[in-house]
Amino acid sequence: MKFSPHLETVTLLRRYKRFMADVVRADGTEMTVHCANTGSMKNCVLGEPQQALISDSGNPKRKYRHTLEALQVGHGHWAGVNTSRPNALVEEAVRAGHVDALSPGTGVEREVKYGDSRFDLALGERSDPHTFIEVKNVTLGPGPDDTDDGMIAFPDSVTVRGQKHLLTLMDVVASGKRAVLFFCVQHSGATAARPADEIDARYGELLREAVQKGVEVLAWKVAISADGFELEKPLPIRM
């Protein structure tokens, strides 16, 4: 995923009302940007000025033309906080044949229904996919005062919706089809991924049950830079 123009380095002052953030540009001017993240952004927003990367939509009709893409977090690492990016990143990598476990085969579809749910991606014909994929943006790393152990966790807040996705992935396996949970780890310090049991114990329980019932879990680290993001390499998952 290449950015044109390249991402701009700014200073984040504050995030508020969930979808808004105030930043200061290199020339000292302050502006408000869109924050496309409904999560808590725990250990990403540090409560003090920090370096950030923003994108420019080039659309002057947008109320907030720029979008918060990444933040410099604890231990000098970067975390990608725009939750609209992971689906596109995973789709791009799968279509390119970059993810060995997920062959693009006869096609890659987005936003595919299954029962009363909708999965981020599916492989096969849209009318009859053989593989359903749920993508999660994973950014919960150690705080500035914590040991930098490289373990990046999901979720960063209790997620009833995420719990439902796991139940539905188990239903997919029971129906005879393939179900994949894909942790898109947008954190430059990542060496492994894990469930954040300390945040949502129920999610951790369901994840382990899902694995036992045949749901596959993949985790890939994203390379983050001002000119582009891309899936870089697979990561181990610590259950």
PDB file of C-alpha atoms in Angstrom, residues 98-101 182-183 185 190-193 218-222 231-237:
ATOM      1  CA  HIS A  98       2.345 -13.162  -0.496  1.00  0.00           C
ATOM      2  CA  VAL A  99       0.526 -15.110   2.243  1.00  0.00           C
ATOM      3  CA  ASP A 100       1.360 -18.772   1.689  1.00  0.00           C
ATOM      4  CA  ALA A 101      -1.521 -20.016   3.828  1.00  0.00           C
ATOM      5  CA  PHE A 182      -6.136 -12.827  10.703  1.00  0.00           C
ATOM      6  CA  PHE A 183      -4.265 -10.634  13.169  1.00  0.00           C
ATOM      7  CA  VAL A 185      -0.252  -6.488  13.612  1.00  0.00           C
ATOM      8  CA  ALA A 190       6.079  -6.833  17.258  1.00  0.00           C
ATOM      9  CA  THR A 191       7.790 -10.186  17.651  1.00  0.00           C
ATOM     10  CA  ALA A 192       4.650 -12.183  18.535  1.00  0.00           C
ATOM     11  CA  ALA A 193       0.886 -11.761  18.987  1.00  0.00           C
ATOM     12  CA  LEU A 218      -2.662 -16.138  11.412  1.00  0.00           C
ATOM     13  CA  ALA A 219      -0.641 -13.117  12.507  1.00  0.00           C
ATOM     14  CA  TRP A 220       1.454 -10.905  10.248  1.00  0.00           C
ATOM     15  CA  LYS A 221       3.536  -7.869  11.093  1.00  0.00           C
ATOM     16  CA  VAL A 222       3.046  -4.694   9.063  1.00  0.00           C
ATOM     17  CA  LEU A 231       2.484  -7.045   5.335  1.00  0.00           C
ATOM     18  CA  GLU A 232       6.086  -7.890   6.101  1.00  0.00           C
ATOM     19  CA  LYS A 233       6.306 -11.300   7.758  1.00  0.00           C
ATOM     20  CA  PRO A 234       4.328 -13.848   9.780  1.00  0.00           C
ATOM     21  CA  LEU A 235       4.494 -13.795  13.569  1.00  0.00           C
ATOM     22  CA  PRO A 236       4.091 -16.575  16.151  1.00  0.00           C
ATOM     23  CA  ILE A 237       0.924 -16.528  18.230  1.00  0.00           C
TER      24      ILE A 237
END
